[in-house]
Short mmCIF file of C-alpha atoms in Angstrom, two decimals:
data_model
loop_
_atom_site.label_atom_id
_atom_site.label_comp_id
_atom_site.label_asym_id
_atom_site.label_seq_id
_atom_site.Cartn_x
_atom_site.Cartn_y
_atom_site.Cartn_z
CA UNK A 1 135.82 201.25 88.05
CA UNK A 2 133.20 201.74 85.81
CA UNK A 3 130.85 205.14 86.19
CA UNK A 4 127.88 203.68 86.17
CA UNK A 5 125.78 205.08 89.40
CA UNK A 6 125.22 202.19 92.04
CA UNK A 7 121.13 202.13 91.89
CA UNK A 8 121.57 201.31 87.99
CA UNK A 9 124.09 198.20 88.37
CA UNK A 10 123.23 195.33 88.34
CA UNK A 11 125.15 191.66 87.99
CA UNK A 12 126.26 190.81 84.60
CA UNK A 13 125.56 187.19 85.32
CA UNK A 14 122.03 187.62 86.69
CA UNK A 15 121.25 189.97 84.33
CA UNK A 16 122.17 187.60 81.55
CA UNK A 17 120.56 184.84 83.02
CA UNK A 18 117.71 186.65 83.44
CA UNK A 19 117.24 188.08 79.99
CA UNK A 20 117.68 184.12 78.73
CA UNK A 21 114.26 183.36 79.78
CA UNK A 22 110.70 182.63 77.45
CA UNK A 23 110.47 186.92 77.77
CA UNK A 24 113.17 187.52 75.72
CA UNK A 25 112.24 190.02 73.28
CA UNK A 26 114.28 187.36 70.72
CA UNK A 27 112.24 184.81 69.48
CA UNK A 28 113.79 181.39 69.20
CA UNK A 29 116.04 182.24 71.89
CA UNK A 30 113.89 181.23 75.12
CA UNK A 31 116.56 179.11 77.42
CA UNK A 32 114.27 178.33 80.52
CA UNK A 33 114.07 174.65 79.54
CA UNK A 34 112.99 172.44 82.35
CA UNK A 35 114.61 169.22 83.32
CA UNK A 36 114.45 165.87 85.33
CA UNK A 37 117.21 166.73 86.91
CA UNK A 38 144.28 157.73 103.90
CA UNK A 39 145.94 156.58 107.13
CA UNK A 40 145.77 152.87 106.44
CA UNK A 41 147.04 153.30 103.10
CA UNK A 42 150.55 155.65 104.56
CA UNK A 43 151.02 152.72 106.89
CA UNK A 44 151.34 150.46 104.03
CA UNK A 45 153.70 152.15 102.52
CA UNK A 46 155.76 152.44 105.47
CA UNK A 47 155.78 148.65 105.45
CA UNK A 48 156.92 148.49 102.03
CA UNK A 49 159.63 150.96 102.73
CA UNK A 50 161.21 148.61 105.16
CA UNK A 51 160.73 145.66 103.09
CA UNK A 52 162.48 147.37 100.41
CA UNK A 53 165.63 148.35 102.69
CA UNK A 54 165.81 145.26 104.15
CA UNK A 55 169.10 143.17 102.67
CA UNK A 56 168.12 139.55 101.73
CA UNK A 57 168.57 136.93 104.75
CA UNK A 58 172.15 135.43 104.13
CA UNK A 59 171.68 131.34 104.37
CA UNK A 60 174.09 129.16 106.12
CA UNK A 61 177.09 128.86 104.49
CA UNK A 62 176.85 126.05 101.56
CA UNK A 63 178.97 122.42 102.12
CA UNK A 64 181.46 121.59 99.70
CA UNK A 65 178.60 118.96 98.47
CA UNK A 66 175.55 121.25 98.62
CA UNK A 67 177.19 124.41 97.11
CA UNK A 68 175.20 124.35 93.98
CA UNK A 69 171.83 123.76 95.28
CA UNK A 70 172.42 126.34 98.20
CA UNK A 71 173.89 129.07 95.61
CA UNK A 72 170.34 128.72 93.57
CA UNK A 73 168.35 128.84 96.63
CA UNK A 74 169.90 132.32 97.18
CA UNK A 75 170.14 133.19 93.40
CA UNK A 76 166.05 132.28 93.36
CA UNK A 77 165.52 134.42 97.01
CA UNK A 78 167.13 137.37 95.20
CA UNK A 79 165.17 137.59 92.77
CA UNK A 80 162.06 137.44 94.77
CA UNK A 81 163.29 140.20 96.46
CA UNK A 82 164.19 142.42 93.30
CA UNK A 83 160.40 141.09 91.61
CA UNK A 84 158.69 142.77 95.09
CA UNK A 85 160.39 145.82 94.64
CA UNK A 86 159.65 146.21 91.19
CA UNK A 87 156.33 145.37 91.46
CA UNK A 88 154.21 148.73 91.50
CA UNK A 89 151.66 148.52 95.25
CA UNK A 90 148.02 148.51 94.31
CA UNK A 91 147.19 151.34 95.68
CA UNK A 92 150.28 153.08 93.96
CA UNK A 93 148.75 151.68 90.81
CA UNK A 94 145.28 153.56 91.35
CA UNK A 95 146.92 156.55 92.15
CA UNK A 96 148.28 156.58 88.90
CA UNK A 97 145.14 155.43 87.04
CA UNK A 98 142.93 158.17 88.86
CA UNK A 99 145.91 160.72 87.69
CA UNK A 100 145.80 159.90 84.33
CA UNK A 101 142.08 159.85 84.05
CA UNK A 102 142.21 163.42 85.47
CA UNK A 103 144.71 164.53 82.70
CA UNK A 104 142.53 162.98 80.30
CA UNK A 105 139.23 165.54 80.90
CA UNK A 106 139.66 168.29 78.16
CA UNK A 107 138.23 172.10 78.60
CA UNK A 108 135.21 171.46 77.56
CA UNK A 109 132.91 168.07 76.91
CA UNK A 110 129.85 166.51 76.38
CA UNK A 111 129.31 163.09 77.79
CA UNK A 112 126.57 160.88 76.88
CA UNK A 113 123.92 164.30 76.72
CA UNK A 114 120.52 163.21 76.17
CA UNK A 115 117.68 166.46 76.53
CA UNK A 116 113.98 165.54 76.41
CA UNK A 117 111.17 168.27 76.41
CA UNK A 118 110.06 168.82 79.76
CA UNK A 119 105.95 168.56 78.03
CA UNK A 120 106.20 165.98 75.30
CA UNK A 121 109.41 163.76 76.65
CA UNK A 122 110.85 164.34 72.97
CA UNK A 123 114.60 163.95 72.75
CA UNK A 124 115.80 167.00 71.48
CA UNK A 125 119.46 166.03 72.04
CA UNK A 126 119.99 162.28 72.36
CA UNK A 127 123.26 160.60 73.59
CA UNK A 128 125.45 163.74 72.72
CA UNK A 129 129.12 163.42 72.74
CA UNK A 130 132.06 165.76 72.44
CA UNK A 131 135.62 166.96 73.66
CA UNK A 132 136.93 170.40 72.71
CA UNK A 133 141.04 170.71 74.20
CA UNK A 134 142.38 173.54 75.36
CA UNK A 135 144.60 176.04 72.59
CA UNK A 136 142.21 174.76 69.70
CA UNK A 137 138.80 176.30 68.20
CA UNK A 138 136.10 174.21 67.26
CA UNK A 139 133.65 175.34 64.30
CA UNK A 140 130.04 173.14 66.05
CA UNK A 141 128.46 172.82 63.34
CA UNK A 142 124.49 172.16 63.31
CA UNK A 143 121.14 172.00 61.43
CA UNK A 144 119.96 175.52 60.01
CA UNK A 145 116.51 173.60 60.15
CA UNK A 146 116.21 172.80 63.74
CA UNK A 147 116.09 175.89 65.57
CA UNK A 148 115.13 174.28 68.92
CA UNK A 149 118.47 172.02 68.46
CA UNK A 150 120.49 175.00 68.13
CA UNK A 151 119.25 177.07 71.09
CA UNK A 152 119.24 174.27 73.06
CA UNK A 153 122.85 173.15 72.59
CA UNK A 154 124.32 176.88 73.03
CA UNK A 155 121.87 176.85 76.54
CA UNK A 156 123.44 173.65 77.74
CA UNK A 157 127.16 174.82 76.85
CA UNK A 158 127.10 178.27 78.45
CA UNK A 159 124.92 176.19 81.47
CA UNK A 160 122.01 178.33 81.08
CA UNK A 161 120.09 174.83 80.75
CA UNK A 162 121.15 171.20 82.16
CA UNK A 163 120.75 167.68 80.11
CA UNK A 164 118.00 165.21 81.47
CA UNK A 165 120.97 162.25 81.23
CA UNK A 166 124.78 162.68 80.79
CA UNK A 167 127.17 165.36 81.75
CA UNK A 168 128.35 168.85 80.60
CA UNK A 169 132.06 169.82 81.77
CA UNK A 170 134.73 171.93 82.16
CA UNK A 171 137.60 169.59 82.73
CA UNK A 172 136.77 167.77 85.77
CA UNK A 173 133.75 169.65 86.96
CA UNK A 174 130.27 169.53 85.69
CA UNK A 175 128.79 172.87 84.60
CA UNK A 176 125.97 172.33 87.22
CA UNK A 177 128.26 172.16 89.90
CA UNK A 178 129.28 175.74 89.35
CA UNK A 179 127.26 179.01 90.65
CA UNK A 180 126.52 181.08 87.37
CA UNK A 181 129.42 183.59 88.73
CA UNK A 182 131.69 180.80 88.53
CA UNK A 183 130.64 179.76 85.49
CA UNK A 184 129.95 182.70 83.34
CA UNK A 185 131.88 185.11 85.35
CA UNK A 186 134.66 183.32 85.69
CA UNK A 187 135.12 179.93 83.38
CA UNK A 188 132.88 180.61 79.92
CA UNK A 189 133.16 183.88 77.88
CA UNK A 190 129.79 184.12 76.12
CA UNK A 191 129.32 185.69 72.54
CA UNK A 192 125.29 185.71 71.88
CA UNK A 193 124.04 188.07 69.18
CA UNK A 194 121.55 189.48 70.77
CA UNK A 195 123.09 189.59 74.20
CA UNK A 196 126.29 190.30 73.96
CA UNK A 197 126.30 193.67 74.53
CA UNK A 198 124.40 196.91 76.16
CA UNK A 199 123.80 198.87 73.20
CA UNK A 200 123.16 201.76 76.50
CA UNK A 201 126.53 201.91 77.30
CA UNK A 202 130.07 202.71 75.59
CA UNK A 203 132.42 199.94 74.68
CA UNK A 204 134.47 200.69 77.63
CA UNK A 205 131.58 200.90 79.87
CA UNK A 206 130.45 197.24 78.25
CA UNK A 207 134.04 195.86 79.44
CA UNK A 208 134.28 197.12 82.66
CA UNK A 209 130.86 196.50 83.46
CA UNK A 210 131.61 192.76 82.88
CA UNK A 211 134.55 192.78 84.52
CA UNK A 212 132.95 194.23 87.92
CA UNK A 213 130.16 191.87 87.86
CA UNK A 214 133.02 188.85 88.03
CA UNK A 215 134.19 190.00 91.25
CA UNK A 216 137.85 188.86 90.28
CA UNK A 217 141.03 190.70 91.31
CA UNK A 218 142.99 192.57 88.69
CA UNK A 219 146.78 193.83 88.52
CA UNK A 220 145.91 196.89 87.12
CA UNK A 221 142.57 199.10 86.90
CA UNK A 222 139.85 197.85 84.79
CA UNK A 223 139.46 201.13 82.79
CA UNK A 224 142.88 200.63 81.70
CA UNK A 225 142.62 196.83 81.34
CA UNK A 226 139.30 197.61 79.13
CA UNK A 227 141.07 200.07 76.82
CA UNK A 228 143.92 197.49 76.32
CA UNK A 229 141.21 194.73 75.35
CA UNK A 230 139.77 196.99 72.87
CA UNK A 231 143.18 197.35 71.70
CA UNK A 232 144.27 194.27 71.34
CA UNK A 233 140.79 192.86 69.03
CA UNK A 234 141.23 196.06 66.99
CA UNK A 235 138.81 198.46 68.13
CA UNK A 236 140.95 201.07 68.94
CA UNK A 237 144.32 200.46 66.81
CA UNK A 238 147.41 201.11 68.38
CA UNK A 239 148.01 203.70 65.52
CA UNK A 240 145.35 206.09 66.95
CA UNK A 241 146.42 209.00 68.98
CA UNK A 242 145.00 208.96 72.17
CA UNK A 243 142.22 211.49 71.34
CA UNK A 244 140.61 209.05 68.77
CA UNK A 245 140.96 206.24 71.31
CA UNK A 246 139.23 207.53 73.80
CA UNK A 247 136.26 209.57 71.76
CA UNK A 248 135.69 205.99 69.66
CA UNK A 249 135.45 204.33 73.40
CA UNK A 250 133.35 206.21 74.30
CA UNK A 251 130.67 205.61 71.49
CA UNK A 252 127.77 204.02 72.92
CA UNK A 253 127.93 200.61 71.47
CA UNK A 254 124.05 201.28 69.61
CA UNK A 255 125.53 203.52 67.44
CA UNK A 256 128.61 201.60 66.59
CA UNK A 257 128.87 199.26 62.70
CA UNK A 258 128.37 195.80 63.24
CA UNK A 259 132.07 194.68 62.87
CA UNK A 260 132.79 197.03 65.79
CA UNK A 261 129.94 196.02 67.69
CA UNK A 262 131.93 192.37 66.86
CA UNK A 263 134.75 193.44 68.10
CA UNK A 264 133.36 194.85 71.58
CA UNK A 265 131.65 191.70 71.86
CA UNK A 266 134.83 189.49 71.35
CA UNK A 267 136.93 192.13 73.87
CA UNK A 268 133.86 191.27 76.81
CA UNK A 269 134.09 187.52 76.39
CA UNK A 270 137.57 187.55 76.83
CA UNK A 271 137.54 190.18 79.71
CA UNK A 272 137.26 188.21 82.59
CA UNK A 273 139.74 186.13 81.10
CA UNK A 274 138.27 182.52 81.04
CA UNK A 275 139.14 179.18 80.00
CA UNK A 276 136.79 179.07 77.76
CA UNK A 277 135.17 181.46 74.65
CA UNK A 278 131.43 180.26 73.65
CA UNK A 279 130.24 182.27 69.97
CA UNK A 280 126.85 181.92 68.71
CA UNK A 281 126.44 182.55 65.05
CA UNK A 282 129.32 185.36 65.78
CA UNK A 283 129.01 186.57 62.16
CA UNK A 284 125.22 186.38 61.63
CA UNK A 285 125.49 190.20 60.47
CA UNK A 286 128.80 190.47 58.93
CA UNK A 287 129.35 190.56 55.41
CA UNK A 288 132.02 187.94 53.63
CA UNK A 289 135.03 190.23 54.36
CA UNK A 290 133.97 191.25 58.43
CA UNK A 291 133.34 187.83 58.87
CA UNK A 292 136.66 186.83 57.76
CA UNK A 293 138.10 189.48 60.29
CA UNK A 294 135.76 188.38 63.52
CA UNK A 295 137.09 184.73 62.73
CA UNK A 296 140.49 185.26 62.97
CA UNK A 297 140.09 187.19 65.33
CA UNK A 298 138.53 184.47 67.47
CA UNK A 299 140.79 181.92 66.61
CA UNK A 300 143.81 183.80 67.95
CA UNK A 301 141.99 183.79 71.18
CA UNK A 302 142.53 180.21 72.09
CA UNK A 303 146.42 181.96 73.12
CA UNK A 304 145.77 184.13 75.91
CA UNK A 305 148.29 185.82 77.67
CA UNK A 306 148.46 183.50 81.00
CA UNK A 307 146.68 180.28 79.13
CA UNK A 308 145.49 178.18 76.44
CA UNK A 309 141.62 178.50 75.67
CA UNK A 310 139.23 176.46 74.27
CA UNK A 311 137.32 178.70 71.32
CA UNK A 312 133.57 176.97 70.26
CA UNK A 313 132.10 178.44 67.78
CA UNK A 314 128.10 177.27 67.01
CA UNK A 315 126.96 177.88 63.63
CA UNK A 316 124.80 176.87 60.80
CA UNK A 317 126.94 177.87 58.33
CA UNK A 318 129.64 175.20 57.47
CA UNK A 319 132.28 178.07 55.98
CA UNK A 320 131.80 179.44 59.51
CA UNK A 321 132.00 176.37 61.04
CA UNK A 322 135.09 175.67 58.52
CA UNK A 323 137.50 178.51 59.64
CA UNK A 324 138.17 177.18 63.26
CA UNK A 325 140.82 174.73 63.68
CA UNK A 326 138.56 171.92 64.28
CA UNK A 327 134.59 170.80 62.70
CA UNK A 328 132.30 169.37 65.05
CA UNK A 329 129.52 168.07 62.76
CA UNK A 330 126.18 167.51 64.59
CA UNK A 331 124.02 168.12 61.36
CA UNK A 332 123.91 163.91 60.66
#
């Protein structure tokens, strides 16, 4: 567990939620937009179960002058039989349709998303569609002009904001449906610049933090977990000896460069281990080289250990946007 004293903690979630609000010491970044917001069916089966079993009524046995007109009679009755049991039930049939429209949802979508301003009734998204699969990463690319498109689209994805028509999903479930713990804590790994991270506390402390606030179980403890994570995106190489692990984690993150700050901030996304990794201009302070790094590095993050995940990355930039596996272009 982390050692952060009780009377200082606070939820991850809520405290993210609440620093997305029109006080945000970020400008541009205000999210608090405001918006309009089967018994009979077994017993059939049983019927057609005994239908099925049932052999074909034998007919009387043919005269030596009718045998040709009674041996079609039973030819044609035979095949009646054979056409009702290959013929799928209806209800069968929906089954499968219902199935296969449930395979269909991807990680992540956008159906239909119009967003109007809550004062003027401008569209500020209109009609919005896209599907993002799971074990790709998506470069969305959109207008460095159109600041109030940008922050809007990053609030609906991480559902920090809801559309006034259309849906917003994780496979089958829309993002409203889902308490922010759910969501955030559980579902959508969030990269924002300027929220990422508590510059107060160490890049352990950052990870374990997170992963209290999600209230999941883990196999083993989180201050383990945490220095693993760190590990694994590069913070702390393998090579080090322990000694330089642990002094570099525990750096508070303020003092840290900004491609290890990157690097914390990729390690808490991925923390509580969700389905899905959301980056925000993930390389707005990275020169050409770091940038490189942070990308690759959040490619490889669509294969986690127990799943496939869906990386998005939202960016002005169209190399950014280039690197991922995948361009969404929203700039037309």
């Amino acid at each position: 567990m982390s050692n952060q004293e009780p009377q200082e903690r606070t939820d991850a979630v809520d405290e993210l939620d609440e620093l997305m609000t029109d006080e945000s010491p970020e400008p541009g970044m205000g999210y608090t937009i405001e918006y309009d917001d089967d018994t009979d069916g077994a017993d059939a089966g049983a019927d057609d179960t005994d239908t099925a079993d049932a052999e074909p009524e034998a007919t009387a046995e043919p005269s030596a002058d009718g045998a040709g007109t009674d041996d079609e009679e039973a030819a044609a009755a035979a095949n009646t039989a054979a056409a009702a049991l290959d013929e799928p039930d209806e209800e069968d049939s929906a089954d499968d349709v219902d199935d296969s429209v449930f395979r269909a949802y991807p990680m992540f979508s956008m159906r239909g998303v119009t967003v109007a301003d809550a004062k003027t009734g401008e569209h500020i998204w209109n009609d919005l569609t896209m599907r993002c699969e799971a074990g790709t990463s998506y470069g969305v690319l959109v207008d460095a002009h159109n600041t109030r498109q940008h922050d809007t689209l990053v609030a609906l994805m991480a559902g920090f904001a809801h559309p006034t028509e259309g849906s917003v999903m994780t496979k089958s479930t829309p993002l409203h449906d889902l308490t922010p713990l759910e969501l955030r804590g559980h579902r959508i790994g969030v990269l924002l610049q300027q929220f990422a991270l508590r510059g107060d506390l160490s890049a352990t402390a950052n990870l374990e933090y997170a992963m209290d606030a999600s209230n999941r179980n883990y196999l083993k403890p989180i201050a383990v977990l945490a220095q693993e994570l760190l590990t694994r995106v590069g913070f702390a190489p393998s090579g080090d000896d322990n000694a330089t692990q642990a002094e570099r984690s525990r750096a508070l993150v303020r003092t840290l460069g900004a491609v290890d700050r990157a690097r914390v901030m990729v390690a808490r996304a991925i923390a509580t281990d969700p389905d899905i990794v959301l980056a925000d201009e993930p390389t707005a302070t990275l020169d050409e080289a770091d940038a490189a790094t942070i990308l690759d590095l959040l490619r490889a993050q669509v294969h986690g250990e127990s799943k496939q995940r869906t990386v998005i990355v939202v960016t002005t930039d169209p190399h950014v946007a280039g690197a991922m596996d995948e361009t969404i272009d929203l700039t037309h």
